[in-house]
XYZ file of C-alpha atoms in Angstrom:
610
model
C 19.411 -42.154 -7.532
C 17.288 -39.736 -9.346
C 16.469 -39.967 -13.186
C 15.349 -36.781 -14.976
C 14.553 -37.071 -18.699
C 14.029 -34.002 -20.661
C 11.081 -33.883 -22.851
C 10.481 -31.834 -26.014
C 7.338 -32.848 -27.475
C 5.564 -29.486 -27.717
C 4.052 -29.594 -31.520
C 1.422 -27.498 -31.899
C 1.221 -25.823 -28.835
C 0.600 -22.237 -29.199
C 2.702 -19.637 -27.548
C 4.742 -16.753 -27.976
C 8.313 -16.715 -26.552
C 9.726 -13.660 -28.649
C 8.323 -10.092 -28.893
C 6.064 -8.831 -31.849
C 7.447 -6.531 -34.048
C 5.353 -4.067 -33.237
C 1.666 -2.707 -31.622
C -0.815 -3.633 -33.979
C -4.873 -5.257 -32.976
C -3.248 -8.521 -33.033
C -1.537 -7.647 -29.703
C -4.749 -6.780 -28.614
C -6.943 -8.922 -26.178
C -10.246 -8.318 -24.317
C -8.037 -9.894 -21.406
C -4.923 -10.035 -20.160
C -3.472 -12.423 -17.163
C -0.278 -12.131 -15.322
C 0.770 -15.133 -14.168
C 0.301 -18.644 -15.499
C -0.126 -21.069 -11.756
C -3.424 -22.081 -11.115
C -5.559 -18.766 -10.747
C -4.259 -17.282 -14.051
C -4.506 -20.505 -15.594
C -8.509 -21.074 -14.660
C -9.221 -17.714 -15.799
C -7.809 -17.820 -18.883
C -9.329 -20.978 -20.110
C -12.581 -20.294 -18.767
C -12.218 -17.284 -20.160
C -11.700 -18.081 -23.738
C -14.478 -21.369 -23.527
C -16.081 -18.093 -25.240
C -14.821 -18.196 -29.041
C -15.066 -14.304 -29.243
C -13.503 -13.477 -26.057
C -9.945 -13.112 -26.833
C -7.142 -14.121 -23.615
C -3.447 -13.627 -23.697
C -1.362 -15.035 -20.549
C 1.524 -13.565 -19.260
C 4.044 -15.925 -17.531
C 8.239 -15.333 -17.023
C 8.238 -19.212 -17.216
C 7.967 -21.635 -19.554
C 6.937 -25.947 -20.076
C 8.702 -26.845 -16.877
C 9.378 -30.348 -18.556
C 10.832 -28.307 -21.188
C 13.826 -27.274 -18.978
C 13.605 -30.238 -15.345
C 12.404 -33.105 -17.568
C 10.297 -35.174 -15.646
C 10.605 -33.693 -12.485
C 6.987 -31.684 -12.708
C 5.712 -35.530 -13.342
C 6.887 -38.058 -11.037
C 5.190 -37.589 -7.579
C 7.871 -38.574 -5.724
C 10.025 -35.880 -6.623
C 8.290 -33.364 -5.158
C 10.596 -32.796 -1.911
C 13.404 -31.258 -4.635
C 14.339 -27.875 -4.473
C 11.404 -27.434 -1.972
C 13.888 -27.187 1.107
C 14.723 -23.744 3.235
C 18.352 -23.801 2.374
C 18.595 -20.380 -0.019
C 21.269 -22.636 -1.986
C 18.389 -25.271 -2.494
C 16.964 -23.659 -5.548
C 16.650 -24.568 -9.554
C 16.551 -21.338 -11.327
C 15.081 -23.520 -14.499
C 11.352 -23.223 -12.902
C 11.707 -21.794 -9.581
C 11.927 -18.261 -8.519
C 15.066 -18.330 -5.807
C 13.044 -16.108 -3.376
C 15.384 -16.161 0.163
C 13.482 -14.065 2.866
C 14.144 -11.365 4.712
C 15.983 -12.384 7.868
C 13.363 -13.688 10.845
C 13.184 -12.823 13.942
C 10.971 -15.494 15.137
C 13.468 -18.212 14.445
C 16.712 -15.904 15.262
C 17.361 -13.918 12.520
C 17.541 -17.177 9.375
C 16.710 -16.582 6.014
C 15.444 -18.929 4.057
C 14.535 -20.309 0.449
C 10.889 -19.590 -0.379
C 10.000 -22.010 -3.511
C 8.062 -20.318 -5.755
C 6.650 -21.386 -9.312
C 8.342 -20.078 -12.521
C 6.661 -22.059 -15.291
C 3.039 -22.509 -16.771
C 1.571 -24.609 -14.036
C 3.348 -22.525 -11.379
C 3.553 -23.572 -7.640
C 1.259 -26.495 -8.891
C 4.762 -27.673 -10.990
C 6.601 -28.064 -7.575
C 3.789 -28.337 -4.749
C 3.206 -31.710 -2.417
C 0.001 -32.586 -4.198
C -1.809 -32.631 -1.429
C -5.917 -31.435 -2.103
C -8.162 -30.685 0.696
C -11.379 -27.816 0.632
C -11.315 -25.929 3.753
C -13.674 -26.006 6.357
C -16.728 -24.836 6.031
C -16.446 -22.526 8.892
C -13.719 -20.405 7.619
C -15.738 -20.483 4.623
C -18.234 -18.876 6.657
C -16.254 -16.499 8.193
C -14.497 -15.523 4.653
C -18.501 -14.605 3.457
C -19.131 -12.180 6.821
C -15.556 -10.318 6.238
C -16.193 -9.505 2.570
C -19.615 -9.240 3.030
C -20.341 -11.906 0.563
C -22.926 -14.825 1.677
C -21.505 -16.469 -1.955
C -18.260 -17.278 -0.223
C -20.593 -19.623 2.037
C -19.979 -23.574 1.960
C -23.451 -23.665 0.473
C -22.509 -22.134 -2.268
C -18.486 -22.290 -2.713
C -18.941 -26.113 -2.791
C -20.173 -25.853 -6.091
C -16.668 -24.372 -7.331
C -14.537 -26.561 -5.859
C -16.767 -29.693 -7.623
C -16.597 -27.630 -10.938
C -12.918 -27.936 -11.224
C -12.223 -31.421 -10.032
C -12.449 -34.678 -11.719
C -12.728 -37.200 -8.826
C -11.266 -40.646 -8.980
C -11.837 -42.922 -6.331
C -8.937 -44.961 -4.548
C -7.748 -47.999 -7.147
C -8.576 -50.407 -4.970
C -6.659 -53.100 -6.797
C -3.387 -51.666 -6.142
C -4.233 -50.355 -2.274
C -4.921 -52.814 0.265
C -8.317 -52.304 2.028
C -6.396 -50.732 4.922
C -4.664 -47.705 2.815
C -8.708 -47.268 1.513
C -10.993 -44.678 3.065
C -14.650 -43.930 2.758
C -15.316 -41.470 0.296
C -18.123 -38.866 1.070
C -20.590 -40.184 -1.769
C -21.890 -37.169 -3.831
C -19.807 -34.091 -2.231
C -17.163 -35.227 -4.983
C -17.344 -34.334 -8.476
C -16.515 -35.858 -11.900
C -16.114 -34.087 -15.048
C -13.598 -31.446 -13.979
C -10.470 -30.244 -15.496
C -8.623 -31.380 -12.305
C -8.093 -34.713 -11.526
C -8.075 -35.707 -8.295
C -7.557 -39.125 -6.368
C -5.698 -41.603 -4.202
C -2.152 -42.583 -5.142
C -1.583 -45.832 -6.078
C 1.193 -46.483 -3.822
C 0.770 -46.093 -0.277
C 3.081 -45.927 2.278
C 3.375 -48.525 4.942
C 4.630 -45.769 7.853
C 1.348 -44.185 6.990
C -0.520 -47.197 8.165
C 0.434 -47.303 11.538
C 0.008 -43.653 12.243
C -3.379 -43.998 10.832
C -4.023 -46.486 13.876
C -2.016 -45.121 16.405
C -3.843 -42.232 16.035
C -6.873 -43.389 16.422
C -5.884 -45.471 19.373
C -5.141 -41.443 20.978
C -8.696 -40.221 20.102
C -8.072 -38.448 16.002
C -10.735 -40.638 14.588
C -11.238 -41.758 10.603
C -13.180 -39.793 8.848
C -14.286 -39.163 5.066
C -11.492 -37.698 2.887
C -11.283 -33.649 3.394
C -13.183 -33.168 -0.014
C -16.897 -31.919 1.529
C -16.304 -28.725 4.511
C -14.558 -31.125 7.286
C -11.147 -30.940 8.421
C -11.405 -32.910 11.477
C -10.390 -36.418 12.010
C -8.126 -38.480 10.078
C -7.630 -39.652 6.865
C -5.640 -41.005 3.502
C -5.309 -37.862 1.434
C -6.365 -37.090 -2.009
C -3.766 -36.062 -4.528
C -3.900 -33.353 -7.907
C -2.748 -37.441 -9.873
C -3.548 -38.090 -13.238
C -4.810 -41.832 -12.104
C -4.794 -43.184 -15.644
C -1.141 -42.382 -15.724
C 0.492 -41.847 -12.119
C 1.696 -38.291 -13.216
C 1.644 -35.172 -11.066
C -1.645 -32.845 -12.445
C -0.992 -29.345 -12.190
C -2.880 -26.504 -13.734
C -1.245 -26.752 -16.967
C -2.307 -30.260 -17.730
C -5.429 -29.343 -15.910
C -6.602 -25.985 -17.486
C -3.899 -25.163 -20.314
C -2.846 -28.229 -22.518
C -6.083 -29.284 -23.040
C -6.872 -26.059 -24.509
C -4.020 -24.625 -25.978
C -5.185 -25.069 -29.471
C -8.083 -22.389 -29.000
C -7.164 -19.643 -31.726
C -8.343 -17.112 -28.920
C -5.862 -18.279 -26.385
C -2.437 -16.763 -26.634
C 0.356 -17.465 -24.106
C 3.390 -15.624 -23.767
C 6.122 -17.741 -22.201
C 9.716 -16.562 -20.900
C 7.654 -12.839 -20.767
C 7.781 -10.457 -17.428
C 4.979 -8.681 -16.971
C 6.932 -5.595 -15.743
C 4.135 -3.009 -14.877
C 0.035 -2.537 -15.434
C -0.854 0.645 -17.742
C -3.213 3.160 -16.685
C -4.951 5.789 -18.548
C -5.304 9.225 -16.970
C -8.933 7.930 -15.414
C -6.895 5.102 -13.621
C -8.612 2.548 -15.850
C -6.161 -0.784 -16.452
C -5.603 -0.695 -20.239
C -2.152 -2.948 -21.111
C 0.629 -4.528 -19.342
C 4.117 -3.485 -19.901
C 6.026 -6.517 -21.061
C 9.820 -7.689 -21.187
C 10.427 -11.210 -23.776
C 14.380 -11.539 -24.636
C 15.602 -8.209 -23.357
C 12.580 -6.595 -25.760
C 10.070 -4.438 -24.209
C 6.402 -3.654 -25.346
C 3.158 -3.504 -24.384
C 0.036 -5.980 -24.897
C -3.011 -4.191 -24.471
C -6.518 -5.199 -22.512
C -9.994 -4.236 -24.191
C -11.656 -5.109 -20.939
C -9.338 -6.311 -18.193
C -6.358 -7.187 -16.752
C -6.771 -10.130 -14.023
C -3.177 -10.116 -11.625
C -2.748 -13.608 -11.171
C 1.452 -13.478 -9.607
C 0.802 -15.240 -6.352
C 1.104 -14.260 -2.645
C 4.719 -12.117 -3.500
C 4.711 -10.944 -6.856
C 0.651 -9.878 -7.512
C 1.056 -6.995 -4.643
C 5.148 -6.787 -6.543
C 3.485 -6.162 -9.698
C 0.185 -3.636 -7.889
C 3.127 -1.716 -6.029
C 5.754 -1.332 -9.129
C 2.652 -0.588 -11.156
C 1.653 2.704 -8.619
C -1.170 1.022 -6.971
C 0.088 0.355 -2.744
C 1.078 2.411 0.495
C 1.618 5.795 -0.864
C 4.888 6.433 0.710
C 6.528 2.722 -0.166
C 5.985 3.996 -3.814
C 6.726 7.750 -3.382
C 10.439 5.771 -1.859
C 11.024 4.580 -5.161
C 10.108 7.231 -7.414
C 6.950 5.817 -8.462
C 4.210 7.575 -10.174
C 1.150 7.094 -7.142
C -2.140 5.657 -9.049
C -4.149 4.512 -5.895
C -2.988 5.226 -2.394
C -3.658 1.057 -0.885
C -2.261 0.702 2.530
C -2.986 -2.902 2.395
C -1.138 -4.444 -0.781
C 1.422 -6.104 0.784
C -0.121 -6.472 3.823
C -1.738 -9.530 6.182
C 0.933 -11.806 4.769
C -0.412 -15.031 6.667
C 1.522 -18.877 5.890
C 1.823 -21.940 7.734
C 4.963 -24.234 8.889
C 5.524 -27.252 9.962
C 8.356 -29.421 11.942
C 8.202 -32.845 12.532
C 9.697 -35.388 15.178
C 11.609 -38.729 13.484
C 12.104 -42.289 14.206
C 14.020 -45.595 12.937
C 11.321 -47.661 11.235
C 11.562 -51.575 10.042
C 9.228 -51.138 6.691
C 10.057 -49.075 3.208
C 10.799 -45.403 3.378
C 12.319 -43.361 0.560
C 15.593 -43.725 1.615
C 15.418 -47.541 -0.330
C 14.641 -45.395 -3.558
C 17.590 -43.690 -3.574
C 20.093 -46.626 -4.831
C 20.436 -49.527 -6.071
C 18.807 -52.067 -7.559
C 14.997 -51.186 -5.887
C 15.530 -47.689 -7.060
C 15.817 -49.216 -10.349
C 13.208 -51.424 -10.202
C 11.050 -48.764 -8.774
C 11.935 -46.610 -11.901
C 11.617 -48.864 -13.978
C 7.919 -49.594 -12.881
C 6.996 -45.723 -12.941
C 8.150 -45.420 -16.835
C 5.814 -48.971 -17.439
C 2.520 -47.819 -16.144
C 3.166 -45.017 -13.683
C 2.805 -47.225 -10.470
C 4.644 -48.265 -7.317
C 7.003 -46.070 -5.077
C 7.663 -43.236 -7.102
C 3.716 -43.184 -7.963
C 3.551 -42.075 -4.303
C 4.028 -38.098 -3.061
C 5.142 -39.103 -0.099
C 3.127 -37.518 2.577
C 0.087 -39.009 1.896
C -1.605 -39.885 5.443
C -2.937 -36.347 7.537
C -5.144 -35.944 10.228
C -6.676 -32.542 11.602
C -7.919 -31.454 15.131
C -8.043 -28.829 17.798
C -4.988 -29.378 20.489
C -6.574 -31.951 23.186
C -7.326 -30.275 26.808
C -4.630 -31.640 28.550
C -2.131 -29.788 26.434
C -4.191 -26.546 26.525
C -4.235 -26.170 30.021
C -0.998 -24.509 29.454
C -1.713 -21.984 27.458
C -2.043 -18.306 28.349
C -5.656 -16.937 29.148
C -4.664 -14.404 25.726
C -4.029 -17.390 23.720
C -6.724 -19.004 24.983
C -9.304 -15.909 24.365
C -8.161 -15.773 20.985
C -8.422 -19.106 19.875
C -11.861 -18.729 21.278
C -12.776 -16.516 17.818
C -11.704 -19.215 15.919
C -14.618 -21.371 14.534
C -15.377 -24.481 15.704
C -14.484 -26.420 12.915
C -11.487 -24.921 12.085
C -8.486 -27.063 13.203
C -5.575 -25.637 14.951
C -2.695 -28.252 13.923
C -2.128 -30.512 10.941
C -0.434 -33.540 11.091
C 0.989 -35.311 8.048
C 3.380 -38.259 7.836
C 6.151 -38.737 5.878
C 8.584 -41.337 4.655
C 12.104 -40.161 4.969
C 13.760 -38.297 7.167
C 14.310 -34.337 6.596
C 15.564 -32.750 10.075
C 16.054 -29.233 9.676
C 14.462 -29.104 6.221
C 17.543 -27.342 4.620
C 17.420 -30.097 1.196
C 16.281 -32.694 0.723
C 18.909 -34.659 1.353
C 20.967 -32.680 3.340
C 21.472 -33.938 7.064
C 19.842 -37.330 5.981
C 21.616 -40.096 7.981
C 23.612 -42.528 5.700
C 23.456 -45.627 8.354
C 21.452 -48.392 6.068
C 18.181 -47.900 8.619
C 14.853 -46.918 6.925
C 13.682 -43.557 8.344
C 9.955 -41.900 8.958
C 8.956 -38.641 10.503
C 5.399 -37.125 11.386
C 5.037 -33.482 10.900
C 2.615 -30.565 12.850
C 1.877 -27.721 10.551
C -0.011 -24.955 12.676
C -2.921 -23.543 10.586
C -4.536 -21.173 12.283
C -1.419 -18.780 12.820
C -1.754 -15.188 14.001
C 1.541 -13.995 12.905
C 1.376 -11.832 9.604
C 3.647 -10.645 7.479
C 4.433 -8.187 4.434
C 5.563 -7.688 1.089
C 7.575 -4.693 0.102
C 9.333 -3.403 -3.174
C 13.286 -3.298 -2.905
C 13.211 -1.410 -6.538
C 10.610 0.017 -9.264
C 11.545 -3.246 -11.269
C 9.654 -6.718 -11.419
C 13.314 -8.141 -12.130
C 14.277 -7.649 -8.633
C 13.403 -10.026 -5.868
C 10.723 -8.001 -3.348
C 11.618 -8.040 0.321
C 9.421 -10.859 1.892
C 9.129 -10.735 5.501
C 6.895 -13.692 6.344
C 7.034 -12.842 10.257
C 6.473 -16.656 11.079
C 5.844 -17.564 14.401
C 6.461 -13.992 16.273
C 2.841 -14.004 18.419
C 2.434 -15.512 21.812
C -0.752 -17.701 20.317
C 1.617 -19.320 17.368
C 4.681 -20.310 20.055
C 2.058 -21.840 22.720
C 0.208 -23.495 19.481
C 3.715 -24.852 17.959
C 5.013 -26.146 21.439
C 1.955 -27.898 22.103
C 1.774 -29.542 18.341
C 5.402 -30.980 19.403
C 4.087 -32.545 22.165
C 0.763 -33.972 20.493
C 3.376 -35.746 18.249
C 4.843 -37.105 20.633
C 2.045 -38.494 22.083
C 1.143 -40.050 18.785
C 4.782 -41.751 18.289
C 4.834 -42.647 21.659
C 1.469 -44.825 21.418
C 2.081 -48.507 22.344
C 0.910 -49.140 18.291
C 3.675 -47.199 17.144
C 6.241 -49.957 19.345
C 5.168 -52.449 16.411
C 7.252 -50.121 13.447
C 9.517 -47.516 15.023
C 12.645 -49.145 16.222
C 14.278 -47.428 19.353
C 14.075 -44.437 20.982
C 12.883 -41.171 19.228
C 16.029 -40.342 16.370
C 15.233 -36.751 15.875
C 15.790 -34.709 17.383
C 15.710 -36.996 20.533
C 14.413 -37.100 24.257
C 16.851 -34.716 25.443
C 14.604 -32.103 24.038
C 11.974 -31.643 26.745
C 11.299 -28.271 28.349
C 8.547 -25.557 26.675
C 11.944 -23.258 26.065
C 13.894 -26.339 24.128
C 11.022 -27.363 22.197
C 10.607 -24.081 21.084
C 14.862 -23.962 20.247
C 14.063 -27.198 18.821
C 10.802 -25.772 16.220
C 13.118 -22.948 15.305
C 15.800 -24.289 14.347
C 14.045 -27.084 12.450
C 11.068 -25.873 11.336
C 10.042 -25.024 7.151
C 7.765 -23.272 5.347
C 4.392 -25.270 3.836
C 4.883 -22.576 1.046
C 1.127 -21.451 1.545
C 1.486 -17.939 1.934
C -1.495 -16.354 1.096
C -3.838 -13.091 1.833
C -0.866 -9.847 0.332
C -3.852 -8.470 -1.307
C -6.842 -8.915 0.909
C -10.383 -9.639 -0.113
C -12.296 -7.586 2.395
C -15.439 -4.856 2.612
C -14.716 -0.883 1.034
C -14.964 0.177 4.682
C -11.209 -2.301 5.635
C -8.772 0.779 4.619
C -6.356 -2.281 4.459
C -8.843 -4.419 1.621
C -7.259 -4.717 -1.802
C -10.061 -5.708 -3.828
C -13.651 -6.366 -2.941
C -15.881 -9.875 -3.345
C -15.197 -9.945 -6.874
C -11.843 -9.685 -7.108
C -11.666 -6.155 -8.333
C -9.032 -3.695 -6.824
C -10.252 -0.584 -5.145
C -9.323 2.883 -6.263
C -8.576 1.814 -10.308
C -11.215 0.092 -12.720
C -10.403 -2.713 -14.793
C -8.067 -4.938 -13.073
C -8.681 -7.705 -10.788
C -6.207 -9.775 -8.397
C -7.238 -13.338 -8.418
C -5.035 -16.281 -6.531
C -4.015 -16.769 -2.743
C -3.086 -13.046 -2.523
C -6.724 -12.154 -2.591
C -7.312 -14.319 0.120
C -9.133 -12.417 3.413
C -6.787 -14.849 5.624
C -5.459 -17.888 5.000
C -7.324 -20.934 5.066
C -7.051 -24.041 6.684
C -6.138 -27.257 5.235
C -3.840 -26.986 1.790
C -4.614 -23.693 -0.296
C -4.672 -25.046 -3.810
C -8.084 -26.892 -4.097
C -9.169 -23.230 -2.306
C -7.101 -21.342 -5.171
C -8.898 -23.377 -8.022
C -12.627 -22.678 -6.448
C -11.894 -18.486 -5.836
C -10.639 -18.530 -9.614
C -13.559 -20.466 -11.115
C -16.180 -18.363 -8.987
C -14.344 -15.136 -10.649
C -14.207 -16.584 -14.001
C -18.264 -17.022 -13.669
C -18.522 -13.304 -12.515
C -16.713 -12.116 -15.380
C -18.719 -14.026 -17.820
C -22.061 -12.919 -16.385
C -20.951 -9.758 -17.085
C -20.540 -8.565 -13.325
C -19.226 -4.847 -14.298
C -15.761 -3.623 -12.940
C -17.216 -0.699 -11.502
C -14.433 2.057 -9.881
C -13.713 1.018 -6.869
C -12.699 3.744 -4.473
């Protein structure tokens, strides 16, 4: 049982859902973003904290409770429309995107969720907020040739845009608790970030089983480590139990601003150059209209991982011949937009449990209850996200010593701190990830699974125009898990699960043997069967439009976010990533777009880049 009630309280908000009349200074803004999810968002209302700096935002979206109710809201319900199944899809705030077909898991194609409202992938994402390690920080600062991408200095972005809450210690018992790094979080951000105030009792036993197998507690993954295990932190409003996304974060509280002007249910359809190949307007579609807004200074890409190097390649800026195929007008020859496509995936091993999983929320009278509670004061079950228990490590020796000497020389690069497998529990049972409820068993038992999510993959992928038009889907070919490395690394996360369910603590909660997907599976070649065939997307891709050095002929933009070969525009979300990170992407989204914002406002000039 699900309950999803539409809101329309919107008065005096200020945005634009119909085109003007005509071109006049009023449709003229020092900036212009594309792209309302959590790097446009940032921008813009850093931006416009600046009363004569005038911001409009771009975004084919709208209020996602405007059209799924409470759906954005209610942690719980963040498994919907999230599953691999390209029928599993709500067109109201969600993009549709079904990949190109794989070959690493025999030719599938599957649903990509992706963002289409103010808030973007932050509307529909698991919540979950770690920083990345500090290494890969480090190694981000030596391949841009930035030492400002350093931990050192980073960490002060991250604790600019979060508002921590510690755990509410009334409501979680002092075994769902976990010590808090004292003074590496920050309060006074726009983002709030905390504990749920639910916990799940699965997540409990993991937490001691796997620290019975050597993954030891540590602080929360809010200061540079991702090692160890711990209760996560959540983007939850704790004075309400609500989801927080980058529109409550960065745009509701500033809507008002008279310099702030969003255009909602608008498709940004291509960037305008001037003969000089300096960014001056963005081509715009609202209602079947077409116009242009136009950029005194700017205009900062903010689309995500598919649609920013979309929106660079319709727009004449990519691999020469890709646009010369479509009869587009070449503006900067860019090998790389599209390019280094990284993401990570996950797959998880399930058991029969004896305490709560979400299966008891579905009907009934707890679901009620548990509803019912929510609407009160925003607390108990569905005040939960769901996975809300992860640990991180390097695979232990004992399942290394069967990995190739190649795999084993490149995971050498990696730094030290940098885990290679994430492990996150869950409360439900979601077997080949294709809905969220499809394949879920209907027997009356209570179900939990623990998930591996590899995150330091080798596999990379592209992006590619099918058309000249923003309106048509681009060919994603995410390329998951074609490299020797990423099959030895995803076999071997299998079996550290198993060795974590099969610890003598987890005998006090599972009940019987492993459900899913059993013990038959057992050889390196059916695990691997096994991964593909059940395996999903964390929906982190990341890294289409490269941060890197002027020397990388495959680097989009450089340190600052500014693409080579044009003047004026900027590419600012995951895209611009130099590789993907570890851990989950957002918090590392949030920090990147406040460390631009800064740039811009200290004036750091958009200098040609060729």
């Amino acid at each position: 049982m699900r309950v999803l009630t539409v809101l329309a309280v919107f008065s005096g908000f200020r945005f634009a859902s119909a085109a003007p009349q005509q071109e006049s200074p009023a449709h003229t803004f020092d900036y212009i973003v594309v792209g309302a999810g959590p790097g446009g968002l940032t921008i813009a209302s850093r931006l416009t904290e600046n009363p004569s700096v005038s911001v409009a935002v771009i975004e084919a979206g709208t209020w996602s409770e405007s059209v799924t109710g409470n759906q954005s809201q209610v942690p719980s319900y963040d498994f919907y429309y999230n599953g691999k199944s390209p029928n599993d899809t709500n067109p109201l705030d969600e993009w549709g995107f079904v990949t190109t077909p794989q070959a690493g898991i025999s030719g599938q194609a599957v649903h990509y969720t992706r963002g289409k409202s103010l808030g973007g992938c932050t509307n529909l994402n698991y919540m979950g907020y770690t920083q990345t390690a500090a290494g890969a920080l480090q190694m981000w600062a030596d391949k841009v040739g930035d030492t400002s991408y350093a931990y050192e200095s980073s960490s002060y972005y991250y604790r600019k845009s979060m508002n921590f809450t510690r755990a509410n210690k009334e409501l979680r018992l002092p075994n769902t608790t976990t010590s808090e790094a004292v003074g590496t979080a920050a309060i006074g951000g726009p983002l709030d970030v905390t504990y749920a105030s639910w916990a799940q009792s699965f997540s409990t036993w993991v937490a001691i089983a796997m620290n019975a197998i050597g993954i030891h507690t540590t602080d929360a993954f809010i200061n540079g480590n991702l090692n160890g295990s711990s209760w996560l932190t959540s983007t939850i409003n704790p004075r309400n139990g609500h989801r927080e996304s980058a529109e409550t974060a960065y745009l509701s509280p500033v809507i008002g601003r008279p310099n702030l002007k969003v255009f909602d249910l608008t498709l940004g359809e291509r960037i305008i150059f001037d003969r000089n190949k300096v960014a001056r307007g963005v081509e715009v579609t609202t209602v079947n209209r077409t116009y242009t807004l136009n950029a005194r200074r700017e205009v900062i890409v903010s689309g995500g991982a598919f649609q920013s190097p979309q929106l660079l390649q319709v727009s004449g800026v990519g691999p020469a011949d890709l646009l010369r195929q479509h009869n587009i007008p070449v503006v900067a020859d860019r090998p790389g937009v599209g390019q280094n496509l990284n993401d990570h995936v996950f797959f998880g091993i399930a058991y029969r449990v004896n305490v709560l999983s979400a299966a008891a929320m579905q009907y009934g009278d707890f679901a009620a209850k548990a509803i019912a509670q929510f609407n009160e004061d925003g607390t108990g079950p569905l005040a939960s996200p769901g996975g809300d228990f992860a640990a991180y490590e390097k695979l232990p020796q004992d399942i290394r010593a069967k990995f190739s000497p190649d795999t084993l020389n490149e995971l050498a690069q990696v730094p030290d701190d940098w885990p290679e497998m994430q492990y996150l529990t869950l409360p439900t049972f979601v077997g080949t990830f294709e809905s969220a409820s499809a394949g879920a068993p209907q027997d009356g038992f209570q179900y939990g699974t623990l998930l591996a999510t590899l995150i330091a993959p080798s596999s990379q992928g592209n992006i590619s125009i099918s058309s000249p038009r923003m309106s048509d889907h681009p060919l994603i070919n995410p390329n998951w898990m074609t490299t020797k490395r990423d099959i030895e690394l995803v076999i071997g996360g299998f079996k550290r699960l198993r060795q974590i369910l099969e610890s003598p603590v987890m005998g006090n909660v599972t009940i019987g043997p492993e459900y899913y997907p059993g013990a038959e599976v057992q050889t390196d070649n059916e695990i691997h069967e096994q991964i593909k065939k059940s395996f999903n997307t964390m929906y982190h891709a990341s890294a289409s439009c490269k941060m890197g050095k002027r020397s990388d002929p495959y680097a989009v933009v450089d340190s600052h976010a500014r693409v080579y070969g044009v003047k004026n525009l900027r590419v600012v979300d995951a895209s611009a990533f130099p590789f993907i990170v570890p851990g989950l992407p957002q918090a590392t989204v949030y920090m990147l777009a406040e460390k631009i914002a800064d740039d811009i406002k200290r004036g750091n000039q958009n200098l040609f880049q060729i």
